[in-house]
mmCIF file with all atom_site columns, C-alpha atoms in Angstrom:
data_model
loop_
_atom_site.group_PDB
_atom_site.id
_atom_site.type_symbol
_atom_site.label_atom_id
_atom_site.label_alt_id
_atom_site.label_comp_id
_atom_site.label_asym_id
_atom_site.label_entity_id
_atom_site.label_seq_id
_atom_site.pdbx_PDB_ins_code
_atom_site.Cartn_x
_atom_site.Cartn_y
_atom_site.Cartn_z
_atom_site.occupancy
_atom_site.B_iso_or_equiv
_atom_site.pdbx_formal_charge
_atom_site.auth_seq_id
_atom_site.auth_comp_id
_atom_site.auth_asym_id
_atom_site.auth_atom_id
_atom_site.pdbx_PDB_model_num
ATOM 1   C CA . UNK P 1 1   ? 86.430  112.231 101.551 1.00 40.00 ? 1014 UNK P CA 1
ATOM 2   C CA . UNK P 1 2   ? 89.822  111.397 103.380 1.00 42.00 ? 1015 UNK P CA 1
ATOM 3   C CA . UNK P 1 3   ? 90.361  108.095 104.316 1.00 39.00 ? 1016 UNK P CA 1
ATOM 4   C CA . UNK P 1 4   ? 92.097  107.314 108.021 1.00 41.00 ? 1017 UNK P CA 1
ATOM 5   C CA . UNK P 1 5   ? 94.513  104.527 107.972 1.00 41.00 ? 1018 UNK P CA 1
ATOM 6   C CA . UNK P 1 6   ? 95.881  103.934 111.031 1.00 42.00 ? 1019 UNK P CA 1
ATOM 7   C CA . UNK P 1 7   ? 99.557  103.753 111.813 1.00 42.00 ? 1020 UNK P CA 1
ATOM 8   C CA . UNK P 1 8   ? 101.894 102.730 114.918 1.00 41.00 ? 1021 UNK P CA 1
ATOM 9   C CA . UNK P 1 9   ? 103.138 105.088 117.393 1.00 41.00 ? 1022 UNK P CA 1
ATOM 10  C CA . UNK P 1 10  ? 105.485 103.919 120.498 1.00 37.00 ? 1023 UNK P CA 1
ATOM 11  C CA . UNK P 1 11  ? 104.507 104.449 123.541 1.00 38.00 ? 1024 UNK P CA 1
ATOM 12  C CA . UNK P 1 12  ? 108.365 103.610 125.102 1.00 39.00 ? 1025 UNK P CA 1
ATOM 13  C CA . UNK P 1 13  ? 111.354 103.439 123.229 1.00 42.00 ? 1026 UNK P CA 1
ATOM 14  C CA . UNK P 1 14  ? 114.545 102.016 124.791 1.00 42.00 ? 1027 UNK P CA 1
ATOM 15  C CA . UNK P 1 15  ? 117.924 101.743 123.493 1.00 43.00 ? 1028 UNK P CA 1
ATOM 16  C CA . UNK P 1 16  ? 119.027 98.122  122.007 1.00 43.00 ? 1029 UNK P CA 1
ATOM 17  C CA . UNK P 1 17  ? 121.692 98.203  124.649 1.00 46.00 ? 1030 UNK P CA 1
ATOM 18  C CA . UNK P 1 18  ? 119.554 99.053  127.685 1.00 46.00 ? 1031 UNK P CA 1
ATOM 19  C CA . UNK P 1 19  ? 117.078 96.512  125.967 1.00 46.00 ? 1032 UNK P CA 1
ATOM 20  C CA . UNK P 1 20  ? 119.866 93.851  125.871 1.00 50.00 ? 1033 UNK P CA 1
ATOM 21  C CA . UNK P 1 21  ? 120.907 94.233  129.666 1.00 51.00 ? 1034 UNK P CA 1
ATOM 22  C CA . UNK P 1 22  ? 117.784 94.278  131.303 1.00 48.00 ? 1035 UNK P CA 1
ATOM 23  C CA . UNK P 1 23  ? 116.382 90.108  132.186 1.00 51.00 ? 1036 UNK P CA 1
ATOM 24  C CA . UNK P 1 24  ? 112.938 91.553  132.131 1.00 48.00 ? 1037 UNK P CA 1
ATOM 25  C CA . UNK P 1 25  ? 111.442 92.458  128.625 1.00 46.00 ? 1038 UNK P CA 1
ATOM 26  C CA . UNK P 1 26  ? 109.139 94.771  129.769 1.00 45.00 ? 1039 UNK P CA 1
ATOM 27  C CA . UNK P 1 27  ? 111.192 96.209  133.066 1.00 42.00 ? 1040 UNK P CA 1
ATOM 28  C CA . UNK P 1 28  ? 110.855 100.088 132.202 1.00 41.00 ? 1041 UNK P CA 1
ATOM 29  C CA . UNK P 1 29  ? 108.520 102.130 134.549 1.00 39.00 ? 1042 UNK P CA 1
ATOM 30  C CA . UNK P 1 30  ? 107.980 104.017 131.813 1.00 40.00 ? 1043 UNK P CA 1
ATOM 31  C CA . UNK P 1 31  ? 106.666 101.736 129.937 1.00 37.00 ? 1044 UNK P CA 1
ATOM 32  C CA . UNK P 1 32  ? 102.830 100.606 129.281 1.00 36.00 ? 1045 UNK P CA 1
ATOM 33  C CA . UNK P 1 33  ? 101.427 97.667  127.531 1.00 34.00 ? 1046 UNK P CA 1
ATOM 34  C CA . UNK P 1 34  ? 97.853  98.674  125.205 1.00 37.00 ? 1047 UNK P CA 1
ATOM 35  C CA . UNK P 1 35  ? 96.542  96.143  123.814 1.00 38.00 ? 1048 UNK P CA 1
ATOM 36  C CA . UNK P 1 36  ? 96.841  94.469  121.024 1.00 41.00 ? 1049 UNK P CA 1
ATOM 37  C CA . UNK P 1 37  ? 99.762  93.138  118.199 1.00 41.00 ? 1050 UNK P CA 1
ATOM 38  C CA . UNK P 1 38  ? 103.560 93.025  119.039 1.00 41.00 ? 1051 UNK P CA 1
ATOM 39  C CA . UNK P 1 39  ? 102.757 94.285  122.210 1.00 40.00 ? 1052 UNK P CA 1
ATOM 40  C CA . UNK P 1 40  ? 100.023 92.027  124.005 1.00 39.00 ? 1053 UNK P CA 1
ATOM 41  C CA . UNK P 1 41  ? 101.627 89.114  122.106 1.00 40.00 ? 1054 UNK P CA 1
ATOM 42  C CA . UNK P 1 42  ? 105.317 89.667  124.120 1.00 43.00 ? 1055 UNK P CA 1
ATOM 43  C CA . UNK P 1 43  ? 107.063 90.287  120.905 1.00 42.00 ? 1056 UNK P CA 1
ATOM 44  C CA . UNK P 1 44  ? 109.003 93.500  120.649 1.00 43.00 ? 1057 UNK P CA 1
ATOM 45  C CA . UNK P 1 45  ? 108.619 96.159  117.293 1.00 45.00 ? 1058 UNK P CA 1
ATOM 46  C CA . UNK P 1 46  ? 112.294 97.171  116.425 1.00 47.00 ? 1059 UNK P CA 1
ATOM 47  C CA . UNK P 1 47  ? 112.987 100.390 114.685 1.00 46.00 ? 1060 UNK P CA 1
ATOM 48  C CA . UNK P 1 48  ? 115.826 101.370 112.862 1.00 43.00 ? 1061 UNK P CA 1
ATOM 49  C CA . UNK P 1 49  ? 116.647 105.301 114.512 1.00 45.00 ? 1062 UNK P CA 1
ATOM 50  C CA . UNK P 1 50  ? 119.702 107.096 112.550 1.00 46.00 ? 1063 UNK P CA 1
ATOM 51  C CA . UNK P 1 51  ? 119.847 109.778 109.761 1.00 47.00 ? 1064 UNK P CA 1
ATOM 52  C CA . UNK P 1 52  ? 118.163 109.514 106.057 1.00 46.00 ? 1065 UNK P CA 1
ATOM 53  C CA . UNK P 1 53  ? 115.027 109.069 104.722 1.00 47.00 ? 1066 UNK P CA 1
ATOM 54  C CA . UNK P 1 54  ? 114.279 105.768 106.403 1.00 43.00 ? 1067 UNK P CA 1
ATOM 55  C CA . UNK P 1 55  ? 115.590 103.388 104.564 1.00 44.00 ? 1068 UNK P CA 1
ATOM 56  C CA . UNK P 1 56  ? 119.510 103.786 105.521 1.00 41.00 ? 1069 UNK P CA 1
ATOM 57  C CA . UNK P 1 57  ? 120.559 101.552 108.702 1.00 42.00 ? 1070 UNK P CA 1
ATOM 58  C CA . UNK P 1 58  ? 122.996 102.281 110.853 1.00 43.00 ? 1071 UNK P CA 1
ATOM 59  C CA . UNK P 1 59  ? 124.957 99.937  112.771 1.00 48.00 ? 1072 UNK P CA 1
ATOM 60  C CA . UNK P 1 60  ? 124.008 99.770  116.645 1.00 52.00 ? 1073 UNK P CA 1
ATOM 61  C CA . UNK P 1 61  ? 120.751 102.330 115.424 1.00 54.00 ? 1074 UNK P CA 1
ATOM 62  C CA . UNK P 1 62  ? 118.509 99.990  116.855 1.00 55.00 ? 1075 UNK P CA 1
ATOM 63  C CA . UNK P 1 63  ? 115.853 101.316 119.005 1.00 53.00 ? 1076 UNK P CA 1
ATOM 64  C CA . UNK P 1 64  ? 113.092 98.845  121.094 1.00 52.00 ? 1077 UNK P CA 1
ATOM 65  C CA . UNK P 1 65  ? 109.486 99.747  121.177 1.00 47.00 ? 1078 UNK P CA 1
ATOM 66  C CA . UNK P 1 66  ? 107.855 97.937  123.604 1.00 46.00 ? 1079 UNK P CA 1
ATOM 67  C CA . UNK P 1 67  ? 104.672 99.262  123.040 1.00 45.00 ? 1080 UNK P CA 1
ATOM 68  C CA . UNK P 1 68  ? 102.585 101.214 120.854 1.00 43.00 ? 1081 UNK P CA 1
ATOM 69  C CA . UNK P 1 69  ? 99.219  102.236 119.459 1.00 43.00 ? 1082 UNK P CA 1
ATOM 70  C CA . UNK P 1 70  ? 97.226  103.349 116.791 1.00 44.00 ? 1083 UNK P CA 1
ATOM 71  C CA . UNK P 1 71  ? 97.445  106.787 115.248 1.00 53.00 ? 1084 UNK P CA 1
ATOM 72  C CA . UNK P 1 72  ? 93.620  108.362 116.149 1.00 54.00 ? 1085 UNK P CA 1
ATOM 73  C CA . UNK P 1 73  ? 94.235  111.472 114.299 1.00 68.00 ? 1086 UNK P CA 1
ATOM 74  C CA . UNK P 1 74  ? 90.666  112.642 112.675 1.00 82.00 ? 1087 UNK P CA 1
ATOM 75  C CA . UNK P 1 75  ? 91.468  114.317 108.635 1.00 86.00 ? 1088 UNK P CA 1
ATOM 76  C CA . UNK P 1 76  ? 90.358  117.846 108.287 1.00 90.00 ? 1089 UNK P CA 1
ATOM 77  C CA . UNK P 1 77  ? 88.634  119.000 105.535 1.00 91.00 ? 1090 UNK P CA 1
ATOM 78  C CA . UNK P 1 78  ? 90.736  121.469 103.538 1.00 95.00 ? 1091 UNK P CA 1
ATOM 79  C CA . UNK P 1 79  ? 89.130  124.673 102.767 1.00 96.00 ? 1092 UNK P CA 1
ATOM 80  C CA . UNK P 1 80  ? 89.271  125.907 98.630  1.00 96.00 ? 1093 UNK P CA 1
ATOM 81  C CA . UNK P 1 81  ? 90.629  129.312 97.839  1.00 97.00 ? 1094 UNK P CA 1
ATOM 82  C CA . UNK P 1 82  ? 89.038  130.160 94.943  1.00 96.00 ? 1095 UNK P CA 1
ATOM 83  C CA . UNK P 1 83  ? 89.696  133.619 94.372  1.00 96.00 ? 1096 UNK P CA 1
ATOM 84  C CA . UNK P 1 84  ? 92.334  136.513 95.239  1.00 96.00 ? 1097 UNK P CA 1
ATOM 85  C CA . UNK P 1 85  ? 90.088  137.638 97.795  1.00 97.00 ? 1098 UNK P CA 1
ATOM 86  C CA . UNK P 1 86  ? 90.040  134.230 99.613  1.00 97.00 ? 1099 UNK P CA 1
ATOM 87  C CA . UNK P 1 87  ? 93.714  134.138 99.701  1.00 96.00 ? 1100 UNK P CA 1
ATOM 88  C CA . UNK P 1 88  ? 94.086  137.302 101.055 1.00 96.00 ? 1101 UNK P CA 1
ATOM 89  C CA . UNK P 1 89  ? 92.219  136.483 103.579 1.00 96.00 ? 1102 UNK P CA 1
ATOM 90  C CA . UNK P 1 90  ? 93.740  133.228 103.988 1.00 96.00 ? 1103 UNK P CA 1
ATOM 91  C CA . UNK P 1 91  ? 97.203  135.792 104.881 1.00 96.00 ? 1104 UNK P CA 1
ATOM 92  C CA . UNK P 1 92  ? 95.458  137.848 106.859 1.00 96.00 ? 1105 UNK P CA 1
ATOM 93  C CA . UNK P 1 93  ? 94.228  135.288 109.482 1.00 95.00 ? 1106 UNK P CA 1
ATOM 94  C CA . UNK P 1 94  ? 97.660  133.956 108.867 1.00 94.00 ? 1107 UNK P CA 1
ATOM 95  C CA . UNK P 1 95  ? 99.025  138.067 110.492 1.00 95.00 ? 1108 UNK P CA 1
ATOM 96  C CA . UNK P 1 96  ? 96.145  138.209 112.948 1.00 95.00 ? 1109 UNK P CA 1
ATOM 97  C CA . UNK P 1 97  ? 96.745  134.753 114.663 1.00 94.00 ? 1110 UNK P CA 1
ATOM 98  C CA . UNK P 1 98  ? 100.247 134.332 114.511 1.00 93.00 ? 1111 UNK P CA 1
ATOM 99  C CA . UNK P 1 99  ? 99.777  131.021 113.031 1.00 93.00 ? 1112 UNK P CA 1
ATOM 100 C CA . UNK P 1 100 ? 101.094 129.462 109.737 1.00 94.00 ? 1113 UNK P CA 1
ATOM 101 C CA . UNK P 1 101 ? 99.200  128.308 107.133 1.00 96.00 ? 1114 UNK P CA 1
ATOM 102 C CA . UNK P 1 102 ? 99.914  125.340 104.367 1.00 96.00 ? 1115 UNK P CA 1
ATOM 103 C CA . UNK P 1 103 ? 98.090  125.935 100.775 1.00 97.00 ? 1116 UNK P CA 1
ATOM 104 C CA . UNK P 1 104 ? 98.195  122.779 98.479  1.00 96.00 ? 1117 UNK P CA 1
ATOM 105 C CA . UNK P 1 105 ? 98.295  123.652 94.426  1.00 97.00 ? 1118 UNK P CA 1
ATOM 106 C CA . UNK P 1 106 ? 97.053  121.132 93.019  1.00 96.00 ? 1119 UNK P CA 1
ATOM 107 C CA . UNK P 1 107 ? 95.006  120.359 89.859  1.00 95.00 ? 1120 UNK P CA 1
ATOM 108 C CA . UNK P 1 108 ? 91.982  118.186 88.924  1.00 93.00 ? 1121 UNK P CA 1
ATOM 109 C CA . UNK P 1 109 ? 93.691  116.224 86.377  1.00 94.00 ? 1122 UNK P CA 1
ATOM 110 C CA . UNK P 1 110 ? 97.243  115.494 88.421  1.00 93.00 ? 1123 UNK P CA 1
ATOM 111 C CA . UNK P 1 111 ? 96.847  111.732 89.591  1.00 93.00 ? 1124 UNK P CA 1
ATOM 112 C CA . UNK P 1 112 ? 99.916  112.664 92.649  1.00 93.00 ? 1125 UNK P CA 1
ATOM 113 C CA . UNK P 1 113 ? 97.793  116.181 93.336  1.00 93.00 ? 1126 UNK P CA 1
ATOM 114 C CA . UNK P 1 114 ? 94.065  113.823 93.964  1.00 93.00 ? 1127 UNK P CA 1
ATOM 115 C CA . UNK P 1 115 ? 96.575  110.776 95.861  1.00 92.00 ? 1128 UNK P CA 1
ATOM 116 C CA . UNK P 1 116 ? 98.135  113.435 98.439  1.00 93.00 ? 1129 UNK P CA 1
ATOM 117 C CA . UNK P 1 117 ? 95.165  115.548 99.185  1.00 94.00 ? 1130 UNK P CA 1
ATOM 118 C CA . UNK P 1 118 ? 93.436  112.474 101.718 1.00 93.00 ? 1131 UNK P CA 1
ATOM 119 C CA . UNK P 1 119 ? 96.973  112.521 103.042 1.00 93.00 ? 1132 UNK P CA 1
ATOM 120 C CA . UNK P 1 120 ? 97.201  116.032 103.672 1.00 94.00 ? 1133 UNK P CA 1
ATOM 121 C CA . UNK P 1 121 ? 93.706  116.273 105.496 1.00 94.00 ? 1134 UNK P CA 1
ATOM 122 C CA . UNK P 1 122 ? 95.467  113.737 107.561 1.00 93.00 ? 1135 UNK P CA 1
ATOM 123 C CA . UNK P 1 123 ? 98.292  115.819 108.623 1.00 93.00 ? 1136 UNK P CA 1
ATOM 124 C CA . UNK P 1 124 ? 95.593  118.888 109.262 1.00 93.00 ? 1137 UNK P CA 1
ATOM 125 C CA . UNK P 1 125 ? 94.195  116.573 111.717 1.00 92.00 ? 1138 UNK P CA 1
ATOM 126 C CA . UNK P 1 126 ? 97.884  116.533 113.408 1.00 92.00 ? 1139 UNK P CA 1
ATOM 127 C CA . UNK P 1 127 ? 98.101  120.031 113.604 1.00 92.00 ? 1140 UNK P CA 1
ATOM 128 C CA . UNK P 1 128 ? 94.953  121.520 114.833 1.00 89.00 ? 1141 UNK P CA 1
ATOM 129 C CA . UNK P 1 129 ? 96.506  125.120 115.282 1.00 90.00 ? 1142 UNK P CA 1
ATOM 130 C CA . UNK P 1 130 ? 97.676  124.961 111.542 1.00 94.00 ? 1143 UNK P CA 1
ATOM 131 C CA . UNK P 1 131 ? 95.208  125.743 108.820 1.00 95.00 ? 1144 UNK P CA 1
ATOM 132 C CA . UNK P 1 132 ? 94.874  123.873 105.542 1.00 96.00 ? 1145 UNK P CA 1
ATOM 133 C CA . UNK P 1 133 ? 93.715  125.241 102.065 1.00 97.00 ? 1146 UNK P CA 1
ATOM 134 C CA . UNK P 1 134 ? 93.644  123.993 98.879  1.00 97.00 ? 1147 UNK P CA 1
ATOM 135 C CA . UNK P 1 135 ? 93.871  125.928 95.369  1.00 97.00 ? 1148 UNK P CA 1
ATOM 136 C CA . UNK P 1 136 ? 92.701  124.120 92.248  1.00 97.00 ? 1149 UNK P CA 1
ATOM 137 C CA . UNK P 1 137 ? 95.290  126.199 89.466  1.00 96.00 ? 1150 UNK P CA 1
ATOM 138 C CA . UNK P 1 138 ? 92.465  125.467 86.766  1.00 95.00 ? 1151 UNK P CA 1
ATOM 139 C CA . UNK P 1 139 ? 89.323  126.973 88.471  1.00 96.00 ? 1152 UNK P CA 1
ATOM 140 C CA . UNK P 1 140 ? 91.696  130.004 89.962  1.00 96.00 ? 1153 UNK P CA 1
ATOM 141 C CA . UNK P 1 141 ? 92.420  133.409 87.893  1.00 95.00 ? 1154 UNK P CA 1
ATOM 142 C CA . UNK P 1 142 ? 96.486  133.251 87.081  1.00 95.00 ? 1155 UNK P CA 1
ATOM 143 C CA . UNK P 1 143 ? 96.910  136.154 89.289  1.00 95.00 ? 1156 UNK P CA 1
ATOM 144 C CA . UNK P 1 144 ? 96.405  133.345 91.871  1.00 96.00 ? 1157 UNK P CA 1
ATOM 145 C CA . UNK P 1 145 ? 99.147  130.923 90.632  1.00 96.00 ? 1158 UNK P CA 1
ATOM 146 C CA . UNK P 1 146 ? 101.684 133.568 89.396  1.00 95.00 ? 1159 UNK P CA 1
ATOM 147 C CA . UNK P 1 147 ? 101.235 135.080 93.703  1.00 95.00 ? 1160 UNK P CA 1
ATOM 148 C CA . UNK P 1 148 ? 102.016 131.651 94.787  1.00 94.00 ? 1161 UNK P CA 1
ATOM 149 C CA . UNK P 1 149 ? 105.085 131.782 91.882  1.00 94.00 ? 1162 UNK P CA 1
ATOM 150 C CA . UNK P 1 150 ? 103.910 128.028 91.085  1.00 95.00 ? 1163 UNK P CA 1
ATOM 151 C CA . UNK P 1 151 ? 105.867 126.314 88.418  1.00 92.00 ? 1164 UNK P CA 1
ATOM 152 C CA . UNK P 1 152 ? 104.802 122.468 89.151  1.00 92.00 ? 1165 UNK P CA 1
ATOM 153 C CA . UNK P 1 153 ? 102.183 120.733 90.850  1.00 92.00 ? 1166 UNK P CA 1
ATOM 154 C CA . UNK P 1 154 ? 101.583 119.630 93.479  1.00 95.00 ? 1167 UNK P CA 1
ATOM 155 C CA . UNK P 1 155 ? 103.036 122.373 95.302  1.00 95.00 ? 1168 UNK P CA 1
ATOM 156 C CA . UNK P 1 156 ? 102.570 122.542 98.734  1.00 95.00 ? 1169 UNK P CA 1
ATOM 157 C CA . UNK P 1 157 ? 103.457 125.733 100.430 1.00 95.00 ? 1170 UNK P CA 1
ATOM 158 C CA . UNK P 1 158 ? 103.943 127.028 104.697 1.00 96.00 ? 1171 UNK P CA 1
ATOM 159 C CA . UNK P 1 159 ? 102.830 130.554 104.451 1.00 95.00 ? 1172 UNK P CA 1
ATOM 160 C CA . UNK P 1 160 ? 103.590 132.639 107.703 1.00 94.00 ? 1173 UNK P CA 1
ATOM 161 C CA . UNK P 1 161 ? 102.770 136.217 108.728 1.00 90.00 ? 1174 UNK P CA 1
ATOM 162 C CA . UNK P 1 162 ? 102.046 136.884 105.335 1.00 89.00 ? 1175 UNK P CA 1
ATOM 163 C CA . UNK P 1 163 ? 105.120 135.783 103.848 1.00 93.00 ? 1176 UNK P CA 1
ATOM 164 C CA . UNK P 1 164 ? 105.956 132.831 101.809 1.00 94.00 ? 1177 UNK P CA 1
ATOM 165 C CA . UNK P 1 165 ? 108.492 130.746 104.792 1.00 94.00 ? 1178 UNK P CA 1
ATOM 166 C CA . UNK P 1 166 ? 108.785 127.059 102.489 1.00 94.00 ? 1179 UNK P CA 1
ATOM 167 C CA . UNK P 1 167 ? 107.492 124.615 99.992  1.00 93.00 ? 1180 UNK P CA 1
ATOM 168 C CA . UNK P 1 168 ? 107.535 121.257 98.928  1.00 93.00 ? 1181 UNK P CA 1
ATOM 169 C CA . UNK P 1 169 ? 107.259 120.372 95.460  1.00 91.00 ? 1182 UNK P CA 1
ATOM 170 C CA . UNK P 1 170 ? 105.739 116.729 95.491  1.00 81.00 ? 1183 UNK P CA 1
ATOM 171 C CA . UNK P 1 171 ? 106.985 114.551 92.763  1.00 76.00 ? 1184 UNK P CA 1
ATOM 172 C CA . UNK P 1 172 ? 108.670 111.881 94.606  1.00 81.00 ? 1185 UNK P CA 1
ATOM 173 C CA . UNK P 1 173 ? 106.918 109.667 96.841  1.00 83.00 ? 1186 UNK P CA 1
ATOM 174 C CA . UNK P 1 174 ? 104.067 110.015 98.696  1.00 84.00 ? 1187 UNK P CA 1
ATOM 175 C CA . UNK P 1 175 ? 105.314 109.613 102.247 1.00 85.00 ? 1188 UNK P CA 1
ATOM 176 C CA . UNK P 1 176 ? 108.649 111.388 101.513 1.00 88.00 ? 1189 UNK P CA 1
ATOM 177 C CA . UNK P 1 177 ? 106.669 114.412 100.248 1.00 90.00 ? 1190 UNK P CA 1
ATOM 178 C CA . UNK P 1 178 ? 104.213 113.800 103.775 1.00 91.00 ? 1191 UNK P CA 1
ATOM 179 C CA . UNK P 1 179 ? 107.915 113.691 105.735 1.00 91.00 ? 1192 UNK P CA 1
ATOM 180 C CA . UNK P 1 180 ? 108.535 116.688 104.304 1.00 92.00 ? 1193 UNK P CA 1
ATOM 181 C CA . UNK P 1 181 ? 105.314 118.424 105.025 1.00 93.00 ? 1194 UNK P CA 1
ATOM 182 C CA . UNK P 1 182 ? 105.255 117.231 108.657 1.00 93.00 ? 1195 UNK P CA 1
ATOM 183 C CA . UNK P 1 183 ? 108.977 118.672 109.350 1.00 93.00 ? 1196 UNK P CA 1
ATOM 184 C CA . UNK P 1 184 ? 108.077 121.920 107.513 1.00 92.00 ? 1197 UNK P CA 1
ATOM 185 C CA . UNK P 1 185 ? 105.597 122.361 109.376 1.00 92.00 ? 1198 UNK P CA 1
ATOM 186 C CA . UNK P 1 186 ? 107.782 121.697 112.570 1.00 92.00 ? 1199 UNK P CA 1
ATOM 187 C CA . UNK P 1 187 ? 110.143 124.176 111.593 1.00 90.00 ? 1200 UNK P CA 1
ATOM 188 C CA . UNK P 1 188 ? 107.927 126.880 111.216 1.00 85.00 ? 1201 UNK P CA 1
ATOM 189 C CA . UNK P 1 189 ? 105.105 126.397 113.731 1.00 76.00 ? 1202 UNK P CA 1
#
């Protein structure tokens, strides 16, 4: 079952500067209050923009959000490739439609492979024209795993036209390895 937990999006994002010279906190046209938090309470959510990984600040990176709301994304149930025959035809929709595909190798007894599943079925739910799969490397034949050349696990893979385009091997943190999956995903769309 994937869990949903919601998570902040702006709505309008101004620079600190512009933010600084207006008298008006919420003066932007642009701009739209929806209820609730920072927003309906006048308060401001301040971002830190700027290369890295999110946790280096920049000086003057400041960016104003003057309002946001909550993520409605719906997970997607992965779909299990099983066999060869499964992810051959997992590549061949891939051809047909044009459209890439991410494959998560994973196994039942890898405590990161069970946590970033959910989280994964998330992101599906981001990208409706993307399809997810999911290959157990224990229930598979090693034909399977030795096509996917899979050394470590989890593994997550972008699979386009046919062809093997990028992976992300996720050992590190969970939302650096979902960072990584969202701008693969971007670059290869």
């Amino acid at each position: 079952m994937a869990l949903l937990a919601p998570s902040p999006r702006a709505l309008c994002v101004r620079e600190a500067a512009a933010a600084a010279a207006s008298p008006h906190p919420h003066s932007s046209a642009a701009c739209s209050t929806v209820g609730g938090g920072a927003a309906a309470s006048g308060r401001s959510l301040w971002l830190w923009s700027g290369g890295g990984r999110g946790r280096r600040r920049e000086r003057g990176g400041r960016v104003r959000a003057e309002a946001y709301f909550w993520d409605v994304s719906k997970p997607v149930e992965m779909e299990e490739i099983d066999s060869m025959e499964k992810l051959d035809d997992a590549l061949r929709w891939s051809v047909e439609n044009n459209q890439a595909i991410v494959i998560d190798w994973m196994a039942s007894w890898c405590r990161k492979c069970i946590y970033l599943k959910p989280r994964l079925e998330k992101i599906a739910g981001e990208y409706p024209g993307v399809r997810f799969y999911f290959v157990d490397v224990n229930k598979v034949p090693q034909a399977v795993v030795k096509r996917g050349n899979i050394t470590k696990m989890p593994t997550i893979q972008l699979w386009k036209d046919g062809e093997w385009k990028a992976e992300v091997i996720g050992g590190h943190k969970a939302w650096l390895v979902m960072d990584e999956v969202r701008e693969m995903i971007q670059k290869n769309k």
